[in-house]
Amino acid sequence: ADVRKLVVSSFEIDEEEKWKVGETDSQTQYERRNMQLWQLPPFHDARVPGYGTVRTAITDDRTLAAALKGFPWTEGVWVKKVVAFLLAKLKCSDPEAVLEATKSTWKLALQQSFHPYIDAALVTQLLKLLTVPANLIEESPENALCTRT
């Protein structure tokens, strides 16, 4: 992960001065620019509690050090943070967010190198979503293990 992708700056002109001195003299322009650095979180979803922060202002050395702490992340750290984010999305009340997290978990599970990072809490939360309405379960010995809701 490139640290430069995490810190974004925005410029704006605060004040502007222009004047002209006679017909043969050139026009001079002075500008003062304000710059603000922002840290964009790698995981953002306003529907998910704890992941609603859009950006954080970098105002001094302390906030800059906090923003850069631990970067760049290794692949293992990235995947662990993705799993935590997906778990939070699976637990939220928005059905679209849950569906997105389910699809993303499937994509994560397709890569065997990520299997060690998929924890029991994520699998348990996915299993809680797998409920079958009672009227769809037929009375038969094969379906004796099905949970009725």
PDB file of N, CA and C in Angstrom, residues 12-88:
ATOM      1  N   GLU A  12      -6.894  25.916  -2.017  1.00  0.00           N
ATOM      2  CA  GLU A  12      -7.873  26.943  -2.360  1.00  0.00           C
ATOM      3  C   GLU A  12      -7.212  28.308  -2.233  1.00  0.00           C
ATOM      4  N   ILE A  13      -7.654  29.236  -3.051  1.00  0.00           N
ATOM      5  CA  ILE A  13      -7.106  30.589  -2.994  1.00  0.00           C
ATOM      6  C   ILE A  13      -7.862  31.364  -1.929  1.00  0.00           C
ATOM      7  N   ASP A  14      -7.116  31.867  -0.960  1.00  0.00           N
ATOM      8  CA  ASP A  14      -7.725  32.579   0.157  1.00  0.00           C
ATOM      9  C   ASP A  14      -7.956  34.043  -0.197  1.00  0.00           C
ATOM     10  N   GLU A  15      -6.960  34.691  -0.779  1.00  0.00           N
ATOM     11  CA  GLU A  15      -7.128  36.090  -1.160  1.00  0.00           C
ATOM     12  C   GLU A  15      -6.305  36.345  -2.416  1.00  0.00           C
ATOM     13  N   GLU A  16      -6.683  37.347  -3.131  1.00  0.00           N
ATOM     14  CA  GLU A  16      -6.041  37.642  -4.397  1.00  0.00           C
ATOM     15  C   GLU A  16      -5.894  39.145  -4.528  1.00  0.00           C
ATOM     16  N   GLU A  17      -4.728  39.582  -4.995  1.00  0.00           N
ATOM     17  CA  GLU A  17      -4.514  41.009  -5.206  1.00  0.00           C
ATOM     18  C   GLU A  17      -4.082  41.225  -6.644  1.00  0.00           C
ATOM     19  N   LYS A  18      -4.650  42.221  -7.305  1.00  0.00           N
ATOM     20  CA  LYS A  18      -4.264  42.556  -8.671  1.00  0.00           C
ATOM     21  C   LYS A  18      -4.186  44.077  -8.774  1.00  0.00           C
ATOM     22  N   TRP A  19      -3.191  44.548  -9.481  1.00  0.00           N
ATOM     23  CA  TRP A  19      -3.160  45.969  -9.781  1.00  0.00           C
ATOM     24  C   TRP A  19      -2.375  46.219 -11.049  1.00  0.00           C
ATOM     25  N   LYS A  20      -2.570  47.401 -11.597  1.00  0.00           N
ATOM     26  CA  LYS A  20      -1.901  47.805 -12.815  1.00  0.00           C
ATOM     27  C   LYS A  20      -1.311  49.186 -12.578  1.00  0.00           C
ATOM     28  N   VAL A  21      -0.038  49.329 -12.930  1.00  0.00           N
ATOM     29  CA  VAL A  21       0.612  50.608 -12.718  1.00  0.00           C
ATOM     30  C   VAL A  21       0.963  51.185 -14.094  1.00  0.00           C
ATOM     31  N   GLY A  22       0.150  52.076 -14.588  1.00  0.00           N
ATOM     32  CA  GLY A  22       0.392  52.704 -15.897  1.00  0.00           C
ATOM     33  C   GLY A  22       0.121  51.761 -17.053  1.00  0.00           C
ATOM     34  N   GLU A  23       0.171  52.328 -18.261  1.00  0.00           N
ATOM     35  CA  GLU A  23      -0.157  51.542 -19.440  1.00  0.00           C
ATOM     36  C   GLU A  23       0.991  50.656 -19.892  1.00  0.00           C
ATOM     37  N   THR A  24       2.216  51.005 -19.578  1.00  0.00           N
ATOM     38  CA  THR A  24       3.355  50.226 -20.064  1.00  0.00           C
ATOM     39  C   THR A  24       3.822  49.180 -19.054  1.00  0.00           C
ATOM     40  N   ASP A  25       3.376  49.281 -17.829  1.00  0.00           N
ATOM     41  CA  ASP A  25       3.803  48.316 -16.805  1.00  0.00           C
ATOM     42  C   ASP A  25       2.940  47.056 -16.868  1.00  0.00           C
ATOM     43  N   SER A  26       3.498  45.979 -16.422  1.00  0.00           N
ATOM     44  CA  SER A  26       2.760  44.708 -16.455  1.00  0.00           C
ATOM     45  C   SER A  26       1.876  44.564 -15.217  1.00  0.00           C
ATOM     46  N   GLN A  27       0.935  43.697 -15.338  1.00  0.00           N
ATOM     47  CA  GLN A  27       0.017  43.418 -14.232  1.00  0.00           C
ATOM     48  C   GLN A  27       0.696  42.425 -13.281  1.00  0.00           C
ATOM     49  N   THR A  28       0.571  42.672 -11.991  1.00  0.00           N
ATOM     50  CA  THR A  28       1.157  41.791 -10.982  1.00  0.00           C
ATOM     51  C   THR A  28       0.031  41.170 -10.172  1.00  0.00           C
ATOM     52  N   GLN A  29       0.172  39.898  -9.891  1.00  0.00           N
ATOM     53  CA  GLN A  29      -0.866  39.186  -9.137  1.00  0.00           C
ATOM     54  C   GLN A  29      -0.205  38.445  -7.986  1.00  0.00           C
ATOM     55  N   TYR A  30      -0.777  38.608  -6.805  1.00  0.00           N
ATOM     56  CA  TYR A  30      -0.294  37.905  -5.622  1.00  0.00           C
ATOM     57  C   TYR A  30      -1.412  36.999  -5.105  1.00  0.00           C
ATOM     58  N   GLU A  31      -1.057  35.802  -4.715  1.00  0.00           N
ATOM     59  CA  GLU A  31      -2.039  34.871  -4.167  1.00  0.00           C
ATOM     60  C   GLU A  31      -1.500  34.288  -2.875  1.00  0.00           C
ATOM     61  N   ARG A  32      -2.378  34.013  -1.981  1.00  0.00           N
ATOM     62  CA  ARG A  32      -2.017  33.258  -0.783  1.00  0.00           C
ATOM     63  C   ARG A  32      -2.844  31.981  -0.808  1.00  0.00           C
ATOM     64  N   ARG A  33      -2.181  30.856  -0.724  1.00  0.00           N
ATOM     65  CA  ARG A  33      -2.883  29.574  -0.801  1.00  0.00           C
ATOM     66  C   ARG A  33      -2.919  28.915   0.568  1.00  0.00           C
ATOM     67  N   ASN A  34      -4.057  28.337   0.844  1.00  0.00           N
ATOM     68  CA  ASN A  34      -4.207  27.530   2.051  1.00  0.00           C
ATOM     69  C   ASN A  34      -4.183  26.069   1.628  1.00  0.00           C
ATOM     70  N   MET A  35      -3.527  25.243   2.427  1.00  0.00           N
ATOM     71  CA  MET A  35      -3.471  23.833   2.116  1.00  0.00           C
ATOM     72  C   MET A  35      -3.981  23.050   3.323  1.00  0.00           C
ATOM     73  N   GLN A  36      -4.809  22.034   3.062  1.00  0.00           N
ATOM     74  CA  GLN A  36      -5.306  21.159   4.119  1.00  0.00           C
ATOM     75  C   GLN A  36      -5.063  19.726   3.686  1.00  0.00           C
ATOM     76  N   LEU A  37      -4.402  18.941   4.539  1.00  0.00           N
ATOM     77  CA  LEU A  37      -4.194  17.527   4.283  1.00  0.00           C
ATOM     78  C   LEU A  37      -5.305  16.729   4.940  1.00  0.00           C
ATOM     79  N   TRP A  38      -5.748  15.669   4.269  1.00  0.00           N
ATOM     80  CA  TRP A  38      -6.802  14.805   4.787  1.00  0.00           C
ATOM     81  C   TRP A  38      -6.360  13.356   4.691  1.00  0.00           C
ATOM     82  N   GLN A  39      -6.735  12.560   5.659  1.00  0.00           N
ATOM     83  CA  GLN A  39      -6.538  11.119   5.572  1.00  0.00           C
ATOM     84  C   GLN A  39      -7.877  10.498   5.220  1.00  0.00           C
ATOM     85  N   LEU A  40      -7.878   9.717   4.154  1.00  0.00           N
ATOM     86  CA  LEU A  40      -9.079   9.012   3.742  1.00  0.00           C
ATOM     87  C   LEU A  40      -9.003   7.596   4.298  1.00  0.00           C
ATOM     88  N   PRO A  41     -10.005   7.162   5.053  1.00  0.00           N
ATOM     89  CA  PRO A  41      -9.936   5.809   5.612  1.00  0.00           C
ATOM     90  C   PRO A  41     -10.062   4.759   4.505  1.00  0.00           C
ATOM     91  N   PRO A  42      -9.315   3.656   4.613  1.00  0.00           N
ATOM     92  CA  PRO A  42      -9.391   2.639   3.573  1.00  0.00           C
ATOM     93  C   PRO A  42     -10.743   1.928   3.533  1.00  0.00           C
ATOM     94  N   PHE A  43     -11.465   1.914   4.650  1.00  0.00           N
ATOM     95  CA  PHE A  43     -12.782   1.279   4.709  1.00  0.00           C
ATOM     96  C   PHE A  43     -13.782   2.310   5.195  1.00  0.00           C
ATOM     97  N   HIS A  44     -14.767   2.598   4.360  1.00  0.00           N
ATOM     98  CA  HIS A  44     -15.785   3.593   4.729  1.00  0.00           C
ATOM     99  C   HIS A  44     -17.144   3.098   4.250  1.00  0.00           C
ATOM    100  N   ASP A  45     -18.093   3.112   5.159  1.00  0.00           N
ATOM    101  CA  ASP A  45     -19.488   2.824   4.818  1.00  0.00           C
ATOM    102  C   ASP A  45     -20.340   3.456   5.902  1.00  0.00           C
ATOM    103  N   ALA A  46     -21.097   4.472   5.531  1.00  0.00           N
ATOM    104  CA  ALA A  46     -21.900   5.212   6.509  1.00  0.00           C
ATOM    105  C   ALA A  46     -22.969   4.338   7.157  1.00  0.00           C
ATOM    106  N   ARG A  47     -23.335   3.221   6.524  1.00  0.00           N
ATOM    107  CA  ARG A  47     -24.359   2.337   7.067  1.00  0.00           C
ATOM    108  C   ARG A  47     -23.830   1.447   8.190  1.00  0.00           C
ATOM    109  N   VAL A  48     -22.519   1.347   8.302  1.00  0.00           N
ATOM    110  CA  VAL A  48     -21.896   0.412   9.249  1.00  0.00           C
ATOM    111  C   VAL A  48     -21.358   1.180  10.446  1.00  0.00           C
ATOM    112  N   PRO A  49     -21.816   0.843  11.659  1.00  0.00           N
ATOM    113  CA  PRO A  49     -21.302   1.525  12.846  1.00  0.00           C
ATOM    114  C   PRO A  49     -19.790   1.352  12.973  1.00  0.00           C
ATOM    115  N   GLY A  50     -19.112   2.466  13.237  1.00  0.00           N
ATOM    116  CA  GLY A  50     -17.665   2.442  13.393  1.00  0.00           C
ATOM    117  C   GLY A  50     -16.893   2.675  12.107  1.00  0.00           C
ATOM    118  N   TYR A  51     -17.577   2.698  10.978  1.00  0.00           N
ATOM    119  CA  TYR A  51     -16.913   2.888   9.686  1.00  0.00           C
ATOM    120  C   TYR A  51     -17.513   4.062   8.920  1.00  0.00           C
ATOM    121  N   GLY A  52     -18.068   5.038   9.621  1.00  0.00           N
ATOM    122  CA  GLY A  52     -18.730   6.159   8.978  1.00  0.00           C
ATOM    123  C   GLY A  52     -17.852   7.373   8.753  1.00  0.00           C
ATOM    124  N   THR A  53     -16.615   7.349   9.225  1.00  0.00           N
ATOM    125  CA  THR A  53     -15.728   8.496   9.059  1.00  0.00           C
ATOM    126  C   THR A  53     -15.344   8.652   7.594  1.00  0.00           C
ATOM    127  N   VAL A  54     -15.630   9.822   7.030  1.00  0.00           N
ATOM    128  CA  VAL A  54     -15.333  10.065   5.627  1.00  0.00           C
ATOM    129  C   VAL A  54     -13.865  10.425   5.453  1.00  0.00           C
ATOM    130  N   ARG A  55     -13.377  11.327   6.288  1.00  0.00           N
ATOM    131  CA  ARG A  55     -11.980  11.741   6.223  1.00  0.00           C
ATOM    132  C   ARG A  55     -11.608  12.411   7.531  1.00  0.00           C
ATOM    133  N   THR A  56     -10.309  12.469   7.777  1.00  0.00           N
ATOM    134  CA  THR A  56      -9.798  13.077   8.996  1.00  0.00           C
ATOM    135  C   THR A  56      -8.802  14.163   8.605  1.00  0.00           C
ATOM    136  N   ALA A  57      -8.961  15.345   9.183  1.00  0.00           N
ATOM    137  CA  ALA A  57      -8.049  16.449   8.875  1.00  0.00           C
ATOM    138  C   ALA A  57      -6.700  16.222   9.549  1.00  0.00           C
ATOM    139  N   ILE A  58      -5.634  16.445   8.791  1.00  0.00           N
ATOM    140  CA  ILE A  58      -4.277  16.394   9.330  1.00  0.00           C
ATOM    141  C   ILE A  58      -3.902  17.839   9.654  1.00  0.00           C
ATOM    142  N   THR A  59      -3.887  18.172  10.945  1.00  0.00           N
ATOM    143  CA  THR A  59      -3.694  19.562  11.341  1.00  0.00           C
ATOM    144  C   THR A  59      -2.345  19.844  11.987  1.00  0.00           C
ATOM    145  N   ASP A  60      -1.677  18.810  12.480  1.00  0.00           N
ATOM    146  CA  ASP A  60      -0.376  19.019  13.127  1.00  0.00           C
ATOM    147  C   ASP A  60       0.455  17.737  13.027  1.00  0.00           C
ATOM    148  N   ASP A  61       1.645  17.773  13.601  1.00  0.00           N
ATOM    149  CA  ASP A  61       2.548  16.621  13.531  1.00  0.00           C
ATOM    150  C   ASP A  61       1.966  15.398  14.227  1.00  0.00           C
ATOM    151  N   ARG A  62       1.217  15.619  15.286  1.00  0.00           N
ATOM    152  CA  ARG A  62       0.641  14.496  16.030  1.00  0.00           C
ATOM    153  C   ARG A  62      -0.390  13.742  15.180  1.00  0.00           C
ATOM    154  N   THR A  63      -1.271  14.476  14.510  1.00  0.00           N
ATOM    155  CA  THR A  63      -2.277  13.807  13.678  1.00  0.00           C
ATOM    156  C   THR A  63      -1.651  13.184  12.431  1.00  0.00           C
ATOM    157  N   LEU A  64      -0.566  13.791  11.918  1.00  0.00           N
ATOM    158  CA  LEU A  64       0.133  13.195  10.782  1.00  0.00           C
ATOM    159  C   LEU A  64       0.798  11.884  11.206  1.00  0.00           C
ATOM    160  N   ALA A  65       1.438  11.876  12.367  1.00  0.00           N
ATOM    161  CA  ALA A  65       2.070  10.644  12.856  1.00  0.00           C
ATOM    162  C   ALA A  65       1.034   9.551  13.096  1.00  0.00           C
ATOM    163  N   ALA A  66      -0.132   9.932  13.624  1.00  0.00           N
ATOM    164  CA  ALA A  66      -1.198   8.955  13.851  1.00  0.00           C
ATOM    165  C   ALA A  66      -1.727   8.407  12.519  1.00  0.00           C
ATOM    166  N   ALA A  67      -1.817   9.266  11.507  1.00  0.00           N
ATOM    167  CA  ALA A  67      -2.317   8.838  10.200  1.00  0.00           C
ATOM    168  C   ALA A  67      -1.347   7.875   9.513  1.00  0.00           C
ATOM    169  N   LEU A  68      -0.066   8.058   9.724  1.00  0.00           N
ATOM    170  CA  LEU A  68       0.934   7.224   9.057  1.00  0.00           C
ATOM    171  C   LEU A  68       1.378   6.029   9.886  1.00  0.00           C
ATOM    172  N   LYS A  69       0.873   5.921  11.111  1.00  0.00           N
ATOM    173  CA  LYS A  69       1.292   4.848  12.010  1.00  0.00           C
ATOM    174  C   LYS A  69       0.935   3.476  11.418  1.00  0.00           C
ATOM    175  N   GLY A  70       1.912   2.616  11.364  1.00  0.00           N
ATOM    176  CA  GLY A  70       1.690   1.258  10.906  1.00  0.00           C
ATOM    177  C   GLY A  70       1.678   1.071   9.407  1.00  0.00           C
ATOM    178  N   PHE A  71       1.877   2.115   8.632  1.00  0.00           N
ATOM    179  CA  PHE A  71       1.885   1.983   7.170  1.00  0.00           C
ATOM    180  C   PHE A  71       3.303   1.788   6.688  1.00  0.00           C
ATOM    181  N   PRO A  72       3.505   1.123   5.596  1.00  0.00           N
ATOM    182  CA  PRO A  72       2.498   0.442   4.783  1.00  0.00           C
ATOM    183  C   PRO A  72       2.094  -0.882   5.410  1.00  0.00           C
ATOM    184  N   TRP A  73       0.843  -1.285   5.195  1.00  0.00           N
ATOM    185  CA  TRP A  73       0.330  -2.534   5.739  1.00  0.00           C
ATOM    186  C   TRP A  73       0.808  -3.710   4.894  1.00  0.00           C
ATOM    187  N   THR A  74       1.055  -4.825   5.557  1.00  0.00           N
ATOM    188  CA  THR A  74       1.358  -6.057   4.833  1.00  0.00           C
ATOM    189  C   THR A  74       0.049  -6.639   4.293  1.00  0.00           C
ATOM    190  N   GLU A  75       0.155  -7.630   3.427  1.00  0.00           N
ATOM    191  CA  GLU A  75      -1.052  -8.254   2.881  1.00  0.00           C
ATOM    192  C   GLU A  75      -1.886  -8.879   4.000  1.00  0.00           C
ATOM    193  N   GLY A  76      -1.225  -9.495   4.974  1.00  0.00           N
ATOM    194  CA  GLY A  76      -1.941 -10.113   6.089  1.00  0.00           C
ATOM    195  C   GLY A  76      -2.736  -9.104   6.900  1.00  0.00           C
ATOM    196  N   VAL A  77      -2.156  -7.944   7.144  1.00  0.00           N
ATOM    197  CA  VAL A  77      -2.857  -6.896   7.895  1.00  0.00           C
ATOM    198  C   VAL A  77      -4.054  -6.401   7.086  1.00  0.00           C
ATOM    199  N   TRP A  78      -3.872  -6.200   5.778  1.00  0.00           N
ATOM    200  CA  TRP A  78      -4.977  -5.761   4.928  1.00  0.00           C
ATOM    201  C   TRP A  78      -6.137  -6.741   4.997  1.00  0.00           C
ATOM    202  N   VAL A  79      -5.829  -8.038   4.865  1.00  0.00           N
ATOM    203  CA  VAL A  79      -6.894  -9.044   4.845  1.00  0.00           C
ATOM    204  C   VAL A  79      -7.595  -9.103   6.197  1.00  0.00           C
ATOM    205  N   LYS A  80      -6.843  -8.996   7.290  1.00  0.00           N
ATOM    206  CA  LYS A  80      -7.474  -8.985   8.623  1.00  0.00           C
ATOM    207  C   LYS A  80      -8.423  -7.802   8.772  1.00  0.00           C
ATOM    208  N   LYS A  81      -8.017  -6.650   8.276  1.00  0.00           N
ATOM    209  CA  LYS A  81      -8.876  -5.466   8.358  1.00  0.00           C
ATOM    210  C   LYS A  81     -10.095  -5.603   7.447  1.00  0.00           C
ATOM    211  N   VAL A  82      -9.922  -6.237   6.294  1.00  0.00           N
ATOM    212  CA  VAL A  82     -11.058  -6.493   5.400  1.00  0.00           C
ATOM    213  C   VAL A  82     -12.051  -7.428   6.080  1.00  0.00           C
ATOM    214  N   VAL A  83     -11.541  -8.480   6.734  1.00  0.00           N
ATOM    215  CA  VAL A  83     -12.417  -9.434   7.428  1.00  0.00           C
ATOM    216  C   VAL A  83     -13.186  -8.726   8.547  1.00  0.00           C
ATOM    217  N   ALA A  84     -12.514  -7.856   9.306  1.00  0.00           N
ATOM    218  CA  ALA A  84     -13.199  -7.107  10.371  1.00  0.00           C
ATOM    219  C   ALA A  84     -14.277  -6.196   9.788  1.00  0.00           C
ATOM    220  N   PHE A  85     -13.984  -5.561   8.664  1.00  0.00           N
ATOM    221  CA  PHE A  85     -14.956  -4.691   8.004  1.00  0.00           C
ATOM    222  C   PHE A  85     -16.155  -5.498   7.498  1.00  0.00           C
ATOM    223  N   LEU A  86     -15.890  -6.650   6.890  1.00  0.00           N
ATOM    224  CA  LEU A  86     -16.981  -7.493   6.392  1.00  0.00           C
ATOM    225  C   LEU A  86     -17.840  -8.014   7.542  1.00  0.00           C
ATOM    226  N   LEU A  87     -17.217  -8.357   8.655  1.00  0.00           N
ATOM    227  CA  LEU A  87     -17.973  -8.811   9.819  1.00  0.00           C
ATOM    228  C   LEU A  87     -18.896  -7.707  10.331  1.00  0.00           C
ATOM    229  N   ALA A  88     -18.388  -6.473  10.385  1.00  0.00           N
ATOM    230  CA  ALA A  88     -19.227  -5.345  10.815  1.00  0.00           C
ATOM    231  C   ALA A  88     -20.377  -5.119   9.830  1.00  0.00           C
TER     232      ALA A  88
END
